[in-house]
Amino acid sequence: MSKFILADTFWMSLGAIRVNKLRSSLTLVGVILGVASIIGVMTAISVIQNTMEQEMTVLGSQTFQVQKWPNGFSSDAQRREAMKWPPVTVKEAQLIRENVKSVDLVGTEFWDYGKAVTYNGYTTEPTITLCGGSPEYAENNTHFIELGRNLSRMDMMAGRKVTVLGSALAEELFPFVDPIGRFIRIDGRKYEVIGVFIKKDSAFGGPYETMALLPGTTYTKIYGNLDQRGFPRSANVTIHSKTPELLEDAIEETRQVLRRARHLKHNDKDNFHYFTSASQIDNFNKTTAAVKIGAFVLGTVSLIVAGIGIMNIMLVSVTERTREIGIRKSLGAKRRNILMQFLFEAIILCNLGGIIGIMIGFGLGNVMTLMTNFEANIPWEMVFLGMGFCTVIGVTFGMIPAIKASKLNPIDALSHE
């Protein structure tokens, strides 16, 4: 079939669709819903995933973290199991510092939430995050100092009441003055502001902008060895390998140091968690895999139902246009011309519905960006998947009506009323 005949067949198919606007529109509904459901869910997950990847790179490519509690994508069973484990301690962090030769920075952090900070008679809302950390906090969390200085070893050794503030907290307390050297109160205790962190927004409402960092020794002296839930206070230990290539070696060496310190036998599982930025992203992908599969299955079912609807509509169309087919055949149209015309109609209908469904899906998937700090995202690979799937549905369910139309006897077709 020459390209000119194909082009004529294509335009004739478009004309037939245009003539039956209502029928074509109703036929599109199922395809639109099926494609929009797949694209909408996939886009929403892509928006969250891109934001998660940006957030989780806080540890960088050379840093990993060891802690008692699993990360945010854990199951209830994992958390219940962790309750039985001993806390990660500052002494264990020191063992890592002394015995793991592939690392150069080992920091400790204790976290507390819901604090209010007061300066010069003004008190913030009780939403401030408190971190009892070490000088390594800034480097290991890529949360660097903008004004003043970082915590020092002398601050730790002397247990000084000094603090480094998040950018938004500093701006709230000191909108018109330099905060360095000023004194604030946290839980009624006076602290000198020695530094301010660079601005570091979190799309998930993380603590970076509204936090106060204290020396870890000061923190534990004031708040004791039990956390808000009554459990022994457990440290988050951040560990920085000397080079990115040594990260896996550093993780394994750290595991062995902790296992020896905890007297674990060779067949005992680790009673602590460790993770990197990459492992957190992998965990998120595993968590959302079921949602992706579910959306794909539901969308596929919708498209199959829509395909059956298209086949029924096309069969009705063949019956209604039997005389037209007979006239075309009597004027020299071959079977393949008739088959291609009806097949094109089915494919065009499916792909037109696919285009509309993709646009709706992208819109629905990005709705959350209007209410959050998430960045809008369009997963272009889903465009090709959606259009390819629609074409397959069009060919599959349009073939039977097209074959039926192409096999009509021209004499019988002309005599059809």
XYZ file of C-alpha atoms in Angstrom:
417
model
C 0.000 0.000 0.000
C 1.550 3.306 -1.089
C 2.045 6.132 1.342
C -0.530 8.204 -0.582
C -3.222 5.568 -0.132
C -2.289 5.260 3.551
C -2.608 9.018 3.951
C -6.022 9.021 2.255
C -7.157 6.160 4.477
C -5.955 8.022 7.557
C -7.869 11.199 6.653
C -10.991 9.217 5.845
C -10.757 7.621 9.307
C -10.513 11.055 10.900
C -13.515 12.203 8.913
C -15.585 9.246 10.116
C -14.684 10.023 13.723
C -15.539 13.704 13.225
C -18.955 12.871 11.749
C -19.867 10.751 14.807
C -18.756 13.198 17.493
C -21.064 12.011 20.295
C -20.310 8.341 19.754
C -16.583 9.029 19.541
C -16.653 11.146 22.697
C -18.440 8.455 24.697
C -15.981 5.871 23.400
C -13.058 8.004 24.610
C -14.254 8.172 28.228
C -13.012 4.708 29.183
C -9.614 5.254 27.570
C -9.227 8.653 29.238
C -10.050 7.257 32.685
C -7.692 4.303 32.280
C -4.736 6.365 31.068
C -5.368 9.199 33.550
C -5.388 6.777 36.499
C -2.043 5.253 35.511
C -0.356 8.539 34.615
C -1.788 10.375 37.650
C -0.472 7.861 40.190
C 2.881 7.455 38.442
C 3.310 11.235 38.238
C 2.434 11.712 41.912
C 4.950 9.047 42.929
C 7.543 10.602 40.617
C 6.990 14.025 42.236
C 7.469 12.537 45.708
C 10.410 10.406 44.582
C 12.322 13.316 43.042
C 11.791 15.359 46.205
C 12.793 12.403 48.383
C 16.002 11.924 46.413
C 16.905 15.577 46.900
C 16.096 15.384 50.619
C 17.941 12.130 51.183
C 21.177 13.314 49.654
C 21.709 15.174 52.954
C 24.234 12.488 53.965
C 26.217 12.891 50.772
C 28.072 10.150 48.908
C 30.643 9.528 51.677
C 28.447 9.470 54.774
C 26.280 6.824 56.408
C 24.383 6.744 59.673
C 24.126 4.166 62.450
C 21.217 4.245 64.873
C 18.969 2.046 66.975
C 15.721 2.917 65.240
C 14.923 2.111 61.583
C 14.386 4.925 59.119
C 11.032 6.367 58.065
C 10.153 3.598 55.560
C 10.216 0.811 58.127
C 7.429 -1.527 59.185
C 5.806 -1.728 62.611
C 7.479 -5.124 63.091
C 10.916 -3.543 62.584
C 10.163 -0.854 65.143
C 8.900 -3.366 67.687
C 12.059 -5.395 67.185
C 14.243 -2.299 67.638
C 12.623 -1.598 71.002
C 14.403 -4.679 72.368
C 17.824 -3.543 71.182
C 20.346 -1.646 73.326
C 20.833 2.046 72.517
C 23.694 3.255 70.358
C 26.067 5.096 72.700
C 28.694 7.796 72.554
C 31.236 5.200 73.728
C 30.447 3.067 70.689
C 30.928 6.126 68.489
C 34.342 6.564 70.071
C 35.181 2.915 69.310
C 34.317 3.563 65.661
C 36.445 6.705 65.704
C 39.438 4.791 67.093
C 39.193 1.524 65.172
C 37.764 2.176 61.706
C 40.676 3.401 59.597
C 38.637 4.182 56.467
C 36.703 7.046 58.121
C 37.763 10.554 59.081
C 34.670 12.051 60.765
C 32.416 10.393 63.359
C 29.647 12.543 64.833
C 26.886 11.915 67.360
C 23.408 13.436 67.537
C 20.547 13.333 70.045
C 17.227 14.773 68.851
C 14.298 16.299 70.698
C 11.207 18.110 69.399
C 8.493 20.541 70.365
C 10.668 23.148 72.101
C 9.956 26.881 72.430
C 12.744 29.464 72.243
C 12.624 32.906 73.905
C 14.576 36.084 73.159
C 13.967 39.536 74.608
C 10.416 38.731 75.699
C 9.415 37.054 72.418
C 8.691 33.298 72.464
C 8.368 31.087 69.386
C 5.732 28.435 68.897
C 6.717 25.107 70.538
C 7.812 23.626 67.216
C 11.582 24.004 67.490
C 13.807 20.955 67.047
C 16.685 20.546 69.475
C 19.816 18.617 68.535
C 22.553 17.687 70.960
C 25.373 17.146 68.506
C 29.087 17.250 67.918
C 31.276 19.430 65.676
C 30.945 16.822 62.892
C 27.212 17.562 62.529
C 27.706 20.315 59.916
C 30.003 18.339 57.610
C 28.221 15.000 57.916
C 24.777 16.511 57.282
C 25.924 19.026 54.625
C 24.411 21.741 56.812
C 27.117 24.361 56.915
C 27.656 27.557 58.890
C 26.720 30.919 57.345
C 27.372 33.275 60.279
C 29.604 32.884 63.313
C 31.233 29.536 64.011
C 30.503 25.865 64.447
C 30.592 23.905 67.697
C 34.135 23.137 68.831
C 35.803 20.362 70.818
C 36.263 22.831 73.672
C 32.493 23.467 73.704
C 31.993 19.712 74.028
C 34.647 19.176 76.700
C 33.508 22.118 78.826
C 29.785 21.449 78.299
C 29.232 25.067 77.321
C 25.747 26.502 76.930
C 26.154 27.655 73.357
C 23.987 27.065 70.297
C 23.967 27.244 66.500
C 20.554 28.188 65.067
C 18.735 27.258 61.888
C 18.346 30.108 59.409
C 14.576 30.588 59.813
C 14.764 30.449 63.619
C 17.538 33.044 63.663
C 15.551 35.315 61.361
C 12.439 34.951 63.531
C 14.278 35.800 66.754
C 16.671 38.414 65.332
C 14.998 40.103 62.340
C 16.966 43.357 62.673
C 20.124 42.543 64.649
C 23.165 40.307 64.369
C 22.372 37.166 66.401
C 26.008 36.273 67.136
C 26.806 36.785 70.820
C 23.145 37.227 71.819
C 21.555 35.074 74.512
C 18.358 33.067 74.109
C 16.434 30.752 76.418
C 15.409 27.185 75.644
C 13.280 25.535 78.331
C 14.204 28.441 80.612
C 17.967 27.927 80.231
C 20.237 30.591 78.785
C 22.419 29.837 75.732
C 24.784 32.043 73.760
C 24.243 32.084 69.985
C 27.616 31.343 68.361
C 26.495 30.604 64.789
C 23.727 30.407 62.208
C 23.375 27.661 59.611
C 22.904 28.324 55.910
C 19.325 28.233 54.620
C 18.283 24.659 53.969
C 14.600 24.133 53.203
C 12.947 20.749 53.517
C 9.899 19.869 51.411
C 8.818 17.440 54.129
C 9.040 19.962 56.932
C 12.424 18.728 58.156
C 14.197 20.348 61.104
C 16.969 22.239 59.324
C 15.453 25.708 59.297
C 13.902 25.663 62.773
C 16.517 23.871 64.845
C 18.977 24.706 67.593
C 22.217 22.727 67.841
C 23.754 22.338 71.308
C 26.953 20.553 72.346
C 26.035 16.909 72.932
C 27.568 16.946 76.415
C 25.461 19.950 77.396
C 22.353 18.298 76.018
C 22.769 15.003 77.910
C 23.694 16.812 81.142
C 20.429 18.788 80.999
C 18.014 16.260 79.525
C 19.418 13.052 80.977
C 19.696 9.535 79.591
C 16.006 8.839 78.871
C 14.134 10.125 75.825
C 10.554 11.469 75.762
C 9.158 7.931 75.461
C 11.072 6.681 78.486
C 13.570 4.630 76.488
C 17.330 4.924 77.127
C 18.507 7.777 74.935
C 20.131 6.419 71.757
C 22.584 8.362 69.612
C 22.440 8.766 65.861
C 26.038 8.268 64.738
C 27.004 9.858 61.409
C 30.161 8.485 59.821
C 32.104 10.027 56.942
C 34.411 7.815 54.877
C 37.711 9.211 53.642
C 36.688 8.760 49.996
C 33.445 7.733 48.237
C 35.191 4.530 47.128
C 35.784 3.552 50.763
C 32.136 3.927 51.813
C 31.278 0.206 51.603
C 34.503 -0.722 53.411
C 33.713 1.835 56.119
C 30.222 0.376 56.589
C 31.529 -3.174 56.939
C 34.349 -2.176 59.307
C 31.874 -0.218 61.434
C 29.527 -3.200 61.566
C 32.308 -5.445 62.803
C 33.403 -2.950 65.483
C 29.829 -2.667 66.786
C 29.209 -6.414 66.651
C 32.350 -7.056 68.716
C 31.398 -4.335 71.198
C 27.931 -5.885 71.562
C 29.294 -9.473 71.817
C 27.220 -10.712 68.886
C 27.958 -14.215 67.602
C 28.643 -14.870 63.942
C 25.072 -16.114 63.318
C 23.392 -13.293 65.281
C 21.796 -10.538 63.215
C 22.811 -6.902 63.725
C 20.974 -5.213 66.587
C 21.360 -1.742 65.062
C 20.419 -0.085 61.782
C 22.655 1.658 59.270
C 21.762 3.445 56.070
C 23.099 5.733 53.357
C 21.298 8.222 51.131
C 21.191 5.590 48.378
C 19.734 2.900 50.652
C 16.967 5.266 51.814
C 16.029 5.971 48.199
C 15.986 2.205 47.496
C 13.709 1.657 50.495
C 11.346 4.354 49.243
C 11.220 2.736 45.800
C 10.418 -0.642 47.371
C 7.701 0.966 49.493
C 6.005 2.546 46.461
C 6.423 -0.481 44.167
C 3.098 -2.003 45.271
C 1.286 1.305 44.624
C 2.781 1.499 41.132
C 1.775 -2.081 40.343
C -1.738 -1.507 41.693
C -2.200 1.638 39.598
C -0.904 -0.140 36.501
C -3.243 -3.116 37.018
C -6.301 -0.900 37.604
C -5.436 1.281 34.626
C -4.906 -1.791 32.445
C -8.294 -3.203 33.423
C -9.905 0.160 32.603
C -8.198 0.223 29.210
C -9.248 -3.336 28.409
C -12.854 -2.486 29.298
C -12.534 0.629 27.145
C -11.085 -1.509 24.334
C -14.090 -3.829 24.471
C -16.316 -0.755 24.285
C -14.413 0.489 21.245
C -14.789 -2.919 19.586
C -18.547 -2.907 20.168
C -18.891 0.639 18.839
C -16.816 -0.250 15.769
C -18.944 -3.352 15.107
C -22.056 -1.163 15.222
C -20.302 1.293 12.915
C -19.524 -1.488 10.427
C -23.192 -2.470 10.359
C -24.319 1.143 9.897
C -21.767 1.780 7.132
C -22.231 -1.481 5.229
C -23.618 0.305 2.164
C -20.708 2.801 2.236
C -18.275 -0.131 2.296
C -20.069 -1.723 -0.651
C -19.811 1.513 -2.679
C -16.090 1.834 -1.902
C -15.428 -1.763 -2.926
C -17.402 -1.351 -6.146
C -15.237 1.655 -6.979
C -12.056 -0.409 -6.596
C -11.164 -0.266 -2.900
C -9.301 -3.384 -1.843
C -9.862 -5.398 1.344
C -6.727 -3.957 2.905
C -7.968 -0.393 2.285
C -11.183 -1.109 4.188
C -9.316 -2.960 6.951
C -6.812 -0.128 7.387
C -9.560 2.514 7.523
C -11.412 0.837 10.391
C -8.190 -0.093 12.154
C -6.999 3.516 11.909
C -10.296 4.681 13.418
C -9.799 2.429 16.452
C -6.141 3.452 16.871
C -6.904 7.162 16.487
C -9.729 6.966 19.027
C -7.489 5.174 21.553
C -4.576 7.552 21.090
C -6.792 10.635 21.229
C -8.147 9.348 24.539
C -4.585 8.579 25.593
C -3.416 12.142 24.926
C -6.290 13.617 26.936
C -5.753 11.055 29.711
C -2.022 11.821 29.870
C -2.658 15.550 30.232
C -5.263 14.963 32.947
C -2.948 12.483 34.689
C -0.046 14.930 34.705
C -2.324 17.600 36.139
C -3.708 15.341 38.882
C -0.261 13.981 39.747
C 1.129 17.480 40.246
C -1.810 18.828 42.287
C 0.122 18.241 45.531
C 2.809 20.696 44.410
C 0.274 23.514 44.801
C -0.078 22.755 48.522
C 3.497 21.717 49.384
C 7.104 22.637 48.644
C 7.397 19.668 46.269
C 8.726 20.418 42.801
C 6.456 19.662 39.840
C 7.626 16.808 37.664
C 6.533 15.200 34.402
C 7.787 11.612 33.870
C 8.125 11.749 30.090
C 8.772 8.016 29.848
C 5.139 7.541 30.905
C 4.029 9.440 27.773
C 5.618 6.818 25.528
C 4.308 3.976 27.709
C 0.775 5.398 27.696
C 0.676 6.060 23.960
C 2.206 2.670 23.181
C -0.351 0.937 25.387
C -3.211 2.840 23.735
C -1.972 1.836 20.283
C -1.853 -1.827 21.330
C -5.416 -1.589 22.692
C -6.568 0.075 19.452
C -4.981 -2.590 17.250
C -6.134 -5.476 19.444
C -9.776 -4.451 19.776
C -10.087 -2.727 16.421
C -8.883 -5.714 14.425
C -12.093 -7.784 14.629
C -14.396 -4.999 13.346
C -11.822 -4.094 10.687
C -11.589 -7.688 9.456
C -15.380 -7.985 9.422
C -15.672 -4.796 7.355
C -12.969 -5.874 4.896
C -14.637 -9.263 4.258
C -18.029 -7.849 3.303
C -19.204 -8.919 -0.155
C -19.670 -5.735 -2.222
C -22.950 -6.950 -3.835
C -24.459 -7.890 -0.463
C -23.171 -4.631 1.030
C -24.740 -2.520 -1.734
C -28.091 -4.188 -1.270
C -27.999 -3.643 2.514
C -30.723 -1.354 3.821
